[in-house]
Amino acid sequence: MTNSGRKLSDLASHLIIPDGIVKTRFPRIAKLAQIAGITYDPWQQGLLTLMYGLRKDGRYACGAGGLAASLPRQVGKTFTFGTAAFLDCLLTPGLKVLWTAHRSRTSDETFASMQTLAHDAKLARYVATIRRANGQQEIGFHNGSRILFGAREQGFGRGFDGIDQIVFDEAQILTERALDDMVPATNTAANPLIVMIGTPPKPGDPAEIFRDKRRTALAGADKDLLYVEFSAPRGSDLDNRETWASANPSYPQRTSETAIARMRAMLSDDSFRREALGIWDKTDIAHAIDPRQWEQAGVSRRRDGGAVSFAIDMPPDRASVAIGACMRYADKSAHVELARFESTGQNGVAWAVDWIAERWARTCSVVIDAQSPATVLVQDLKARGVRVTLTNSTDMGQACGRFVDMLRDGTLHHLQDQEALDIAVKGATKRNIGQSGAFGWNKRTADVDISPLVAITLALHGSCTTHRNPLETRRVIRLP
């Protein structure tokens, strides 16, 4: 049997279904699709049946957890989800749908595809308006329903309310800030539905949200989450057409062999695995920092006699400021702790400049990573006479490596019972930096703030690399 005739359960490499589905709204959509000449393959019917699945109370079974779908390129996601949203608008008066992609180009392509539906002879009479203004693209229906399109990179989605459905396209580039901006728009909707569609993220993508959804689904930790993944088995022959078919349910009937072969010729092996075969990069989800080593390194108070360095970090959403401190001793051992950790919403950021400036005369180094939002403080610190060291990705790899090595060797200690720091350590994973084995810190789930860990890591790095020691007594030689 060809892929086009196979069921969702036969094709999906992972299918996690929410609890409590007793019926579904999809048959009404399917009936209208048939009238409009839209044909769904069995796997698409199965996916939409689950997406529109209802519990006894009439609410969507995945209404709380949402739908997350990890799909290869050229699988027909816009057709599947786009036509369903369009037809649902015809059936449900006053339905308001947001379709958002990370990039304008992707959003524009989806809007163009939807316009084709809107101009279809069987559907056009239901369409009231098509608004094409850049950044304000919209299809309006005579029954009051609307589909609005926009790019998250341009701030689309902020300030909306009463949204019934949100489709997050390019979910592998979905940031926590974008989610915070848009999800509350569904709070006043009677039965909201949130859909995330993406491909496996490439290194460097801000994919914490999408990764967390996948991790949660595979662990069976959210009974309200619908998760679907199409992917070839890891280690498959990249040139084998059966591998292509195992990953893409639309191949070869709807997605041609030429289309996949073009990607194979143009993309690297790693990119082809992600983009065409839906295979997620193998990641280390173990603790980045050994919990036993961290516990053993804890002390109730630091010993004096060392040279002090500081570092500042902020998370991507700029919600907090963390100042890490390191005291390094003559025997090359070191002590780290979280010196300050404050909410920017309550306390702003100016206090951090004052705090550091007051201590600069007795400080060996102040470090901020060049990619951190905390760089906003650099000019103000310099104006106060503070010499700031900016680190790059190479420095970060060295800093994290040194941190782990010293912790393992018993030459690094930390202050016990610092809750924010302990949470950051428990919630940290590793991310690769380059191809040489270097790594940096990453957060295990989207709601973890690892800035306290980054701050103490950079403070240790500064203490080990600086040549400044304001406490050192220097011998002055007077020339005759």
Short mmCIF file of C-alpha atoms in Angstrom, two decimals:
data_model
loop_
_atom_site.label_atom_id
_atom_site.label_comp_id
_atom_site.label_asym_id
_atom_site.label_seq_id
_atom_site.Cartn_x
_atom_site.Cartn_y
_atom_site.Cartn_z
CA MET A 1 0.00 0.00 0.00
CA THR A 2 1.27 3.49 -0.84
CA ASN A 3 1.70 6.12 1.86
CA SER A 4 -1.35 8.03 0.63
CA GLY A 5 -3.57 5.10 1.58
CA ARG A 6 -2.09 4.39 5.02
CA LYS A 7 -3.44 5.44 8.41
CA LEU A 8 -1.78 7.93 10.76
CA SER A 9 -0.96 5.22 13.29
CA ASP A 10 0.88 3.24 10.60
CA LEU A 11 3.00 6.19 9.44
CA ALA A 12 3.81 8.26 12.52
CA SER A 13 7.06 7.42 14.30
CA HIS A 14 5.55 8.92 17.47
CA LEU A 15 1.84 9.41 18.15
CA ILE A 16 0.85 10.56 21.64
CA ILE A 17 -2.93 10.96 22.03
CA PRO A 18 -4.57 13.00 24.81
CA ASP A 19 -6.95 11.32 27.22
CA GLY A 20 -10.71 11.48 27.11
CA ILE A 21 -11.64 11.85 23.41
CA VAL A 22 -15.26 10.75 22.96
CA LYS A 23 -16.12 12.51 19.69
CA THR A 24 -14.65 14.89 17.15
CA ARG A 25 -15.63 17.93 15.11
CA PHE A 26 -13.73 16.71 12.08
CA PRO A 27 -16.63 14.94 10.25
CA ARG A 28 -18.33 18.31 9.64
CA ILE A 29 -15.09 19.71 8.25
CA ALA A 30 -14.55 16.60 6.13
CA LYS A 31 -18.06 16.88 4.67
CA LEU A 32 -17.48 20.51 3.68
CA ALA A 33 -14.06 19.58 2.29
CA GLN A 34 -15.69 16.99 0.05
CA ILE A 35 -18.13 19.58 -1.28
CA ALA A 36 -15.22 21.95 -1.95
CA GLY A 37 -13.24 19.25 -3.73
CA ILE A 38 -10.56 19.01 -1.01
CA THR A 39 -9.31 15.46 -0.46
CA TYR A 40 -7.51 14.39 2.70
CA ASP A 41 -5.39 11.26 2.79
CA PRO A 42 -6.20 8.79 5.60
CA TRP A 43 -3.23 9.99 7.72
CA GLN A 44 -4.44 13.58 7.39
CA GLN A 45 -7.96 12.53 8.34
CA GLY A 46 -6.59 10.78 11.40
CA LEU A 47 -4.50 13.78 12.43
CA LEU A 48 -7.39 16.22 12.08
CA THR A 49 -9.77 13.82 13.81
CA LEU A 50 -7.49 13.88 16.85
CA MET A 51 -6.82 17.60 16.67
CA TYR A 52 -10.54 18.37 16.74
CA GLY A 53 -11.21 15.61 19.29
CA LEU A 54 -13.61 16.57 22.10
CA ARG A 55 -14.13 15.35 25.64
CA LYS A 56 -17.50 14.81 27.28
CA ASP A 57 -17.74 18.46 28.26
CA GLY A 58 -17.40 19.51 24.61
CA ARG A 59 -13.91 21.00 25.04
CA TYR A 60 -10.92 20.03 22.95
CA ALA A 61 -9.03 17.11 24.45
CA CYS A 62 -5.77 18.89 23.58
CA GLY A 63 -7.12 22.29 24.56
CA ALA A 64 -4.75 22.66 27.51
CA GLY A 65 -1.65 20.87 26.21
CA GLY A 66 -2.10 21.80 22.57
CA LEU A 67 -1.02 19.96 19.43
CA ALA A 68 2.67 19.73 18.58
CA ALA A 69 3.65 18.23 15.23
CA SER A 70 7.23 17.55 14.14
CA LEU A 71 7.11 17.14 10.38
CA PRO A 72 9.70 17.04 7.58
CA ARG A 73 9.66 19.59 4.80
CA GLN A 74 7.40 18.93 1.80
CA VAL A 75 4.90 16.91 3.83
CA GLY A 76 1.85 19.10 3.14
CA LYS A 77 1.47 20.79 6.53
CA THR A 78 0.08 24.04 5.12
CA PHE A 79 -2.48 22.12 3.08
CA THR A 80 -3.49 19.95 6.04
CA PHE A 81 -3.76 22.58 8.75
CA GLY A 82 -4.49 25.55 6.50
CA THR A 83 -7.49 24.07 4.72
CA ALA A 84 -8.86 22.76 8.03
CA ALA A 85 -8.63 26.22 9.61
CA PHE A 86 -10.24 27.81 6.53
CA LEU A 87 -13.14 25.34 6.51
CA ASP A 88 -13.60 25.64 10.26
CA CYS A 89 -14.04 29.39 9.80
CA LEU A 90 -16.86 28.72 7.34
CA LEU A 91 -18.58 26.39 9.81
CA THR A 92 -18.08 28.45 12.97
CA PRO A 93 -19.40 32.04 12.90
CA GLY A 94 -17.11 34.54 14.60
CA LEU A 95 -14.11 32.19 14.76
CA LYS A 96 -10.83 34.10 15.05
CA VAL A 97 -7.61 32.34 13.97
CA LEU A 98 -4.02 33.58 14.14
CA TRP A 99 -1.53 31.94 11.80
CA THR A 100 1.96 33.02 12.77
CA ALA A 101 5.38 32.07 11.43
CA HIS A 102 8.77 33.25 12.59
CA ARG A 103 9.71 34.78 9.25
CA SER A 104 7.70 37.09 7.02
CA ARG A 105 8.50 34.96 3.99
CA THR A 106 6.88 31.87 5.49
CA SER A 107 3.84 33.82 6.65
CA ASP A 108 3.48 35.38 3.19
CA GLU A 109 3.62 31.97 1.52
CA THR A 110 0.87 30.64 3.78
CA PHE A 111 -1.27 33.70 3.13
CA ALA A 112 -0.82 33.22 -0.61
CA SER A 113 -1.90 29.58 -0.30
CA MET A 114 -4.99 30.59 1.68
CA GLN A 115 -5.87 33.19 -0.95
CA THR A 116 -6.04 30.39 -3.50
CA LEU A 117 -8.74 28.78 -1.36
CA ALA A 118 -10.50 32.11 -0.95
CA HIS A 119 -10.70 32.53 -4.74
CA ASP A 120 -11.97 29.00 -5.33
CA ALA A 121 -15.30 29.07 -7.14
CA LYS A 122 -17.02 26.95 -4.49
CA LEU A 123 -15.69 28.94 -1.54
CA ALA A 124 -15.31 32.53 -2.74
CA ARG A 125 -18.91 33.47 -1.98
CA TYR A 126 -18.26 32.91 1.75
CA VAL A 127 -15.28 35.32 1.76
CA ALA A 128 -16.04 38.95 2.58
CA THR A 129 -12.60 40.60 2.47
CA ILE A 130 -8.97 39.85 1.73
CA ARG A 131 -6.58 42.34 3.27
CA ARG A 132 -3.10 42.30 1.77
CA ALA A 133 -1.39 45.15 3.66
CA ASN A 134 2.09 44.14 4.76
CA GLY A 135 1.97 43.01 8.38
CA GLN A 136 -1.84 43.12 8.44
CA GLN A 137 -2.79 40.25 6.13
CA GLU A 138 -6.24 38.89 6.78
CA ILE A 139 -9.04 36.84 5.26
CA GLY A 140 -12.48 37.82 6.53
CA PHE A 141 -15.69 35.82 6.11
CA HIS A 142 -19.30 36.91 5.84
CA ASN A 143 -20.13 35.07 9.07
CA GLY A 144 -17.67 37.19 11.05
CA SER A 145 -14.83 34.68 11.14
CA ARG A 146 -11.27 35.86 10.42
CA ILE A 147 -7.82 34.40 9.77
CA LEU A 148 -4.96 36.78 10.48
CA PHE A 149 -1.39 36.19 9.27
CA GLY A 150 1.87 37.64 10.50
CA ALA A 151 5.51 37.11 11.40
CA ARG A 152 6.65 36.85 15.00
CA GLU A 153 9.98 38.50 14.12
CA GLN A 154 7.98 41.67 13.43
CA GLY A 155 6.06 41.53 16.71
CA PHE A 156 2.85 40.04 15.27
CA GLY A 157 0.43 38.73 17.88
CA ARG A 158 0.84 41.23 20.69
CA GLY A 159 -2.31 42.89 21.96
CA PHE A 160 -4.86 40.50 20.45
CA ASP A 161 -7.69 39.05 22.52
CA GLY A 162 -10.56 36.65 22.00
CA ILE A 163 -8.46 34.37 19.75
CA ASP A 164 -9.98 30.91 19.26
CA GLN A 165 -7.09 29.22 17.49
CA ILE A 166 -3.37 29.96 17.15
CA VAL A 167 -1.19 28.10 14.66
CA PHE A 168 2.51 28.51 15.42
CA ASP A 169 4.24 27.64 12.17
CA GLU A 170 8.04 27.23 12.29
CA ALA A 171 7.65 26.13 15.91
CA GLN A 172 11.31 25.15 16.01
CA ILE A 173 11.98 28.92 16.15
CA LEU A 174 9.32 29.72 18.74
CA THR A 175 10.66 31.74 21.65
CA GLU A 176 9.28 31.93 25.15
CA ARG A 177 8.70 35.66 24.69
CA ALA A 178 6.53 35.07 21.60
CA LEU A 179 4.56 32.45 23.47
CA ASP A 180 4.07 34.80 26.41
CA ASP A 181 2.87 37.52 24.02
CA MET A 182 0.35 35.39 22.16
CA VAL A 183 -1.05 32.56 24.28
CA PRO A 184 -2.90 34.94 26.69
CA ALA A 185 -4.88 36.12 23.65
CA THR A 186 -6.89 32.86 23.94
CA ASN A 187 -7.86 33.40 27.59
CA THR A 188 -11.32 34.76 26.80
CA ALA A 189 -12.10 32.20 24.09
CA ALA A 190 -14.72 29.58 24.95
CA ASN A 191 -12.79 26.60 23.54
CA PRO A 192 -9.30 27.62 22.40
CA LEU A 193 -6.92 25.47 20.38
CA ILE A 194 -3.16 25.96 20.03
CA VAL A 195 -1.19 24.20 17.31
CA MET A 196 2.61 24.08 16.94
CA ILE A 197 4.06 22.85 13.65
CA GLY A 198 7.77 22.59 13.01
CA THR A 199 10.74 20.62 11.76
CA PRO A 200 13.51 19.29 14.03
CA PRO A 201 15.55 22.33 15.11
CA LYS A 202 19.06 22.90 13.89
CA PRO A 203 21.87 23.82 16.29
CA GLY A 204 21.44 27.39 17.47
CA ASP A 205 17.68 27.58 16.92
CA PRO A 206 15.80 29.02 19.95
CA ALA A 207 13.86 25.76 20.19
CA GLU A 208 13.37 25.32 23.93
CA ILE A 209 9.57 25.46 23.64
CA PHE A 210 9.38 22.89 20.84
CA ARG A 211 11.99 20.61 22.42
CA ASP A 212 10.15 20.75 25.72
CA LYS A 213 6.86 19.77 24.07
CA ARG A 214 8.53 16.79 22.43
CA ARG A 215 10.33 15.74 25.60
CA THR A 216 7.13 16.03 27.64
CA ALA A 217 5.16 14.03 25.09
CA LEU A 218 7.66 11.19 24.82
CA ALA A 219 7.83 10.98 28.61
CA GLY A 220 4.03 10.72 28.80
CA ALA A 221 3.99 13.62 31.24
CA ASP A 222 1.06 15.62 29.81
CA LYS A 223 -2.26 13.85 29.32
CA ASP A 224 -3.69 16.90 27.51
CA LEU A 225 -1.00 17.02 24.81
CA LEU A 226 -1.40 15.67 21.28
CA TYR A 227 1.99 14.96 19.73
CA VAL A 228 2.67 13.68 16.21
CA GLU A 229 6.07 13.06 14.66
CA PHE A 230 7.03 11.80 11.22
CA SER A 231 10.66 10.71 10.99
CA ALA A 232 12.87 8.03 9.53
CA PRO A 233 14.69 5.70 11.94
CA ARG A 234 17.97 7.09 13.23
CA GLY A 235 20.91 5.67 11.26
CA SER A 236 18.86 5.12 8.08
CA ASP A 237 20.48 5.17 4.65
CA LEU A 238 19.99 8.75 3.47
CA ASP A 239 19.81 7.75 -0.21
CA ASN A 240 17.34 4.89 0.18
CA ARG A 241 13.91 5.73 -1.22
CA GLU A 242 12.28 3.55 1.42
CA THR A 243 13.88 5.81 4.03
CA TRP A 244 12.32 8.81 2.32
CA ALA A 245 8.91 7.11 2.34
CA SER A 246 9.20 6.18 6.03
CA ALA A 247 9.69 9.85 6.94
CA ASN A 248 7.31 11.62 4.57
CA PRO A 249 3.72 10.34 4.29
CA SER A 250 3.21 12.48 1.17
CA TYR A 251 6.05 10.80 -0.73
CA PRO A 252 5.93 9.89 -3.57
CA GLN A 253 2.28 10.50 -4.47
CA ARG A 254 2.02 14.19 -3.45
CA THR A 255 5.66 15.06 -2.87
CA SER A 256 7.72 13.99 -5.86
CA GLU A 257 11.00 12.09 -5.85
CA THR A 258 12.56 15.09 -7.58
CA ALA A 259 11.65 17.38 -4.67
CA ILE A 260 13.33 15.11 -2.12
CA ALA A 261 16.30 14.42 -4.40
CA ARG A 262 16.84 18.17 -4.76
CA MET A 263 17.12 18.53 -0.99
CA ARG A 264 19.49 15.57 -0.87
CA ALA A 265 21.74 17.19 -3.47
CA MET A 266 21.69 20.68 -1.93
CA LEU A 267 21.73 20.01 1.82
CA SER A 268 24.43 18.60 4.06
CA ASP A 269 23.83 15.15 5.57
CA ASP A 270 22.87 16.62 8.94
CA SER A 271 20.50 19.16 7.38
CA PHE A 272 18.92 16.50 5.17
CA ARG A 273 18.29 14.30 8.22
CA ARG A 274 16.45 17.13 9.93
CA GLU A 275 14.69 18.83 7.03
CA ALA A 276 13.77 15.89 4.78
CA LEU A 277 13.73 12.93 7.15
CA GLY A 278 12.47 14.59 10.34
CA ILE A 279 15.25 13.10 12.48
CA TRP A 280 16.04 15.08 15.62
CA ASP A 281 19.66 15.65 16.51
CA LYS A 282 20.78 13.35 19.25
CA THR A 283 21.07 15.47 22.38
CA ASP A 284 22.39 14.77 25.83
CA ILE A 285 19.47 15.29 28.17
CA ALA A 286 21.41 14.08 31.20
CA HIS A 287 22.39 16.58 33.85
CA ALA A 288 25.08 18.92 32.57
CA ILE A 289 26.43 19.10 36.11
CA ASP A 290 26.72 15.94 38.19
CA PRO A 291 24.20 16.33 41.06
CA ARG A 292 26.42 14.36 43.44
CA GLN A 293 29.47 16.49 42.67
CA TRP A 294 27.43 19.68 43.09
CA GLU A 295 26.11 18.54 46.47
CA GLN A 296 29.56 17.55 47.69
CA ALA A 297 31.00 20.93 46.63
CA GLY A 298 28.53 22.89 48.78
CA VAL A 299 29.79 24.83 51.81
CA SER A 300 27.91 26.77 54.47
CA ARG A 301 30.25 29.77 54.24
CA ARG A 302 33.13 30.84 52.05
CA ARG A 303 36.63 31.22 53.39
CA ASP A 304 38.34 34.56 53.07
CA GLY A 305 41.71 35.39 51.59
CA GLY A 306 40.98 35.19 47.88
CA ALA A 307 40.68 37.59 44.96
CA VAL A 308 37.13 38.47 43.87
CA SER A 309 35.64 38.57 40.36
CA PHE A 310 32.06 39.16 39.22
CA ALA A 311 29.98 38.39 36.14
CA ILE A 312 26.51 39.52 35.04
CA ASP A 313 23.96 37.63 32.97
CA MET A 314 20.32 37.97 31.95
CA PRO A 315 17.99 35.38 30.36
CA PRO A 316 16.72 35.97 26.80
CA ASP A 317 13.42 37.41 28.08
CA ARG A 318 15.36 39.92 30.25
CA ALA A 319 13.14 39.07 33.22
CA SER A 320 16.00 38.97 35.74
CA VAL A 321 19.57 40.03 36.41
CA ALA A 322 22.03 37.59 37.96
CA ILE A 323 25.40 38.63 39.40
CA GLY A 324 27.77 35.74 39.98
CA ALA A 325 30.78 36.03 42.27
CA CYS A 326 33.97 34.03 42.42
CA MET A 327 36.74 34.12 45.04
CA ARG A 328 39.95 32.52 43.78
CA TYR A 329 42.67 31.49 46.16
CA ALA A 330 46.44 31.21 45.96
CA ASP A 331 46.21 27.40 45.83
CA LYS A 332 44.20 27.71 42.54
CA SER A 333 40.96 26.56 44.16
CA ALA A 334 37.86 28.75 43.93
CA HIS A 335 34.52 29.48 45.57
CA VAL A 336 31.46 30.65 43.59
CA GLU A 337 28.09 31.96 44.67
CA LEU A 338 25.15 33.97 43.43
CA ALA A 339 25.80 37.46 44.77
CA ARG A 340 22.55 39.06 43.59
CA PHE A 341 19.50 37.84 41.67
CA GLU A 342 16.72 40.35 41.04
CA SER A 343 13.59 40.65 38.92
CA THR A 344 13.89 43.38 36.30
CA GLY A 345 10.14 43.86 36.39
CA GLN A 346 10.31 44.91 40.02
CA ASN A 347 13.77 46.43 40.32
CA GLY A 348 14.96 47.34 36.82
CA VAL A 349 18.66 47.03 35.93
CA ALA A 350 20.30 50.30 37.03
CA TRP A 351 20.97 48.91 40.51
CA ALA A 352 23.38 46.36 39.01
CA VAL A 353 25.62 49.13 37.66
CA ASP A 354 25.71 50.84 41.06
CA TRP A 355 26.37 47.54 42.86
CA ILE A 356 29.33 46.62 40.63
CA ALA A 357 30.76 50.15 40.54
CA GLU A 358 30.84 50.32 44.34
CA ARG A 359 33.00 47.18 44.43
CA TRP A 360 35.18 47.73 41.36
CA ALA A 361 38.18 49.09 43.29
CA ARG A 362 38.48 45.72 45.07
CA THR A 363 37.53 43.55 42.09
CA CYS A 364 39.78 41.60 39.72
CA SER A 365 37.39 41.35 36.78
CA VAL A 366 33.81 41.92 35.64
CA VAL A 367 32.64 39.63 32.83
CA ILE A 368 29.62 39.74 30.51
CA ASP A 369 29.09 37.44 27.56
CA ALA A 370 28.86 39.31 24.26
CA GLN A 371 25.64 37.44 23.33
CA SER A 372 23.89 38.17 26.62
CA PRO A 373 21.15 40.79 27.01
CA ALA A 374 23.26 41.99 29.95
CA THR A 375 25.49 43.81 27.43
CA VAL A 376 22.99 46.65 27.80
CA LEU A 377 24.89 47.47 31.01
CA VAL A 378 28.35 47.69 29.44
CA GLN A 379 28.38 51.38 28.52
CA ASP A 380 27.01 52.46 31.89
CA LEU A 381 29.62 50.35 33.66
CA LYS A 382 32.41 51.81 31.56
CA ALA A 383 31.14 55.30 32.34
CA ARG A 384 31.58 54.46 36.04
CA GLY A 385 35.18 53.39 35.43
CA VAL A 386 34.54 49.65 35.42
CA ARG A 387 36.58 47.64 32.95
CA VAL A 388 34.25 45.03 31.44
CA THR A 389 35.54 41.84 29.82
CA LEU A 390 33.29 40.62 26.98
CA THR A 391 33.48 36.91 26.23
CA ASN A 392 32.77 35.06 22.97
CA SER A 393 31.69 31.49 22.21
CA THR A 394 35.26 30.19 22.52
CA ASP A 395 35.57 31.76 25.96
CA MET A 396 32.22 30.27 26.96
CA GLY A 397 33.37 26.80 25.94
CA GLN A 398 36.53 27.20 28.00
CA ALA A 399 34.59 28.58 30.96
CA CYS A 400 32.08 25.71 31.07
CA GLY A 401 34.81 23.13 30.60
CA ARG A 402 36.87 24.63 33.43
CA PHE A 403 33.79 24.73 35.67
CA VAL A 404 33.07 21.02 35.17
CA ASP A 405 36.73 20.03 35.53
CA MET A 406 37.25 21.93 38.77
CA LEU A 407 33.99 20.63 40.22
CA ARG A 408 35.03 17.07 39.40
CA ASP A 409 38.52 17.59 40.85
CA GLY A 410 37.19 19.04 44.09
CA THR A 411 38.86 22.46 43.62
CA LEU A 412 35.58 24.37 43.13
CA HIS A 413 33.10 25.04 45.95
CA HIS A 414 29.81 26.92 46.10
CA LEU A 415 27.57 28.42 48.74
CA GLN A 416 24.80 26.06 49.83
CA ASP A 417 21.06 26.72 49.81
CA GLN A 418 20.93 29.31 47.04
CA GLU A 419 17.61 28.29 45.54
CA ALA A 420 17.84 30.16 42.22
CA LEU A 421 21.32 28.77 41.60
CA ASP A 422 20.35 25.22 42.55
CA ILE A 423 17.37 25.37 40.19
CA ALA A 424 19.60 26.61 37.37
CA VAL A 425 22.11 23.80 37.95
CA LYS A 426 19.40 21.12 37.99
CA GLY A 427 17.74 22.58 34.91
CA ALA A 428 20.89 22.90 32.79
CA THR A 429 21.90 20.73 29.86
CA LYS A 430 24.83 21.01 27.48
CA ARG A 431 24.86 22.50 23.99
CA ASN A 432 27.69 21.90 21.59
CA ILE A 433 29.93 24.80 20.59
CA GLY A 434 31.71 24.09 17.31
CA GLN A 435 33.10 20.68 16.44
CA SER A 436 35.96 20.40 18.94
CA GLY A 437 34.01 19.09 21.92
CA ALA A 438 33.48 22.48 23.58
CA PHE A 439 30.08 23.08 25.15
CA GLY A 440 27.96 25.74 26.78
CA TRP A 441 24.99 25.66 29.12
CA ASN A 442 21.45 25.26 27.82
CA LYS A 443 18.17 24.99 29.69
CA ARG A 444 16.35 21.68 29.98
CA THR A 445 12.87 23.22 29.76
CA ALA A 446 11.56 26.57 28.64
CA ASP A 447 10.66 27.79 32.11
CA VAL A 448 14.15 27.36 33.60
CA ASP A 449 16.32 30.45 34.12
CA ILE A 450 19.97 29.38 33.88
CA SER A 451 21.38 32.92 34.12
CA PRO A 452 22.57 32.30 37.72
CA LEU A 453 24.69 29.37 36.50
CA VAL A 454 26.01 31.35 33.53
CA ALA A 455 26.93 34.21 35.87
CA ILE A 456 28.98 32.11 38.29
CA THR A 457 30.61 30.25 35.39
CA LEU A 458 31.78 33.50 33.81
CA ALA A 459 32.87 34.86 37.18
CA LEU A 460 35.10 31.79 37.58
CA HIS A 461 36.40 32.31 34.04
CA GLY A 462 37.23 35.93 34.80
CA SER A 463 39.04 35.03 37.99
CA CYS A 464 41.20 32.49 36.16
CA THR A 465 42.11 34.67 33.18
CA THR A 466 42.47 38.20 34.56
CA HIS A 467 45.84 39.81 35.23
CA ARG A 468 44.36 42.42 37.54
CA ASN A 469 44.62 42.02 41.31
CA PRO A 470 43.80 45.23 43.17
CA LEU A 471 44.81 43.65 46.50
CA GLU A 472 48.29 42.76 45.35
CA THR A 473 51.09 44.86 46.91
CA ARG A 474 53.45 45.98 44.19
CA ARG A 475 57.03 47.01 44.79
CA VAL A 476 57.72 50.50 43.43
CA ILE A 477 61.21 51.03 41.95
CA ARG A 478 62.28 54.65 41.81
CA LEU A 479 64.61 55.62 38.99
CA PRO A 480 67.54 57.89 39.85
#
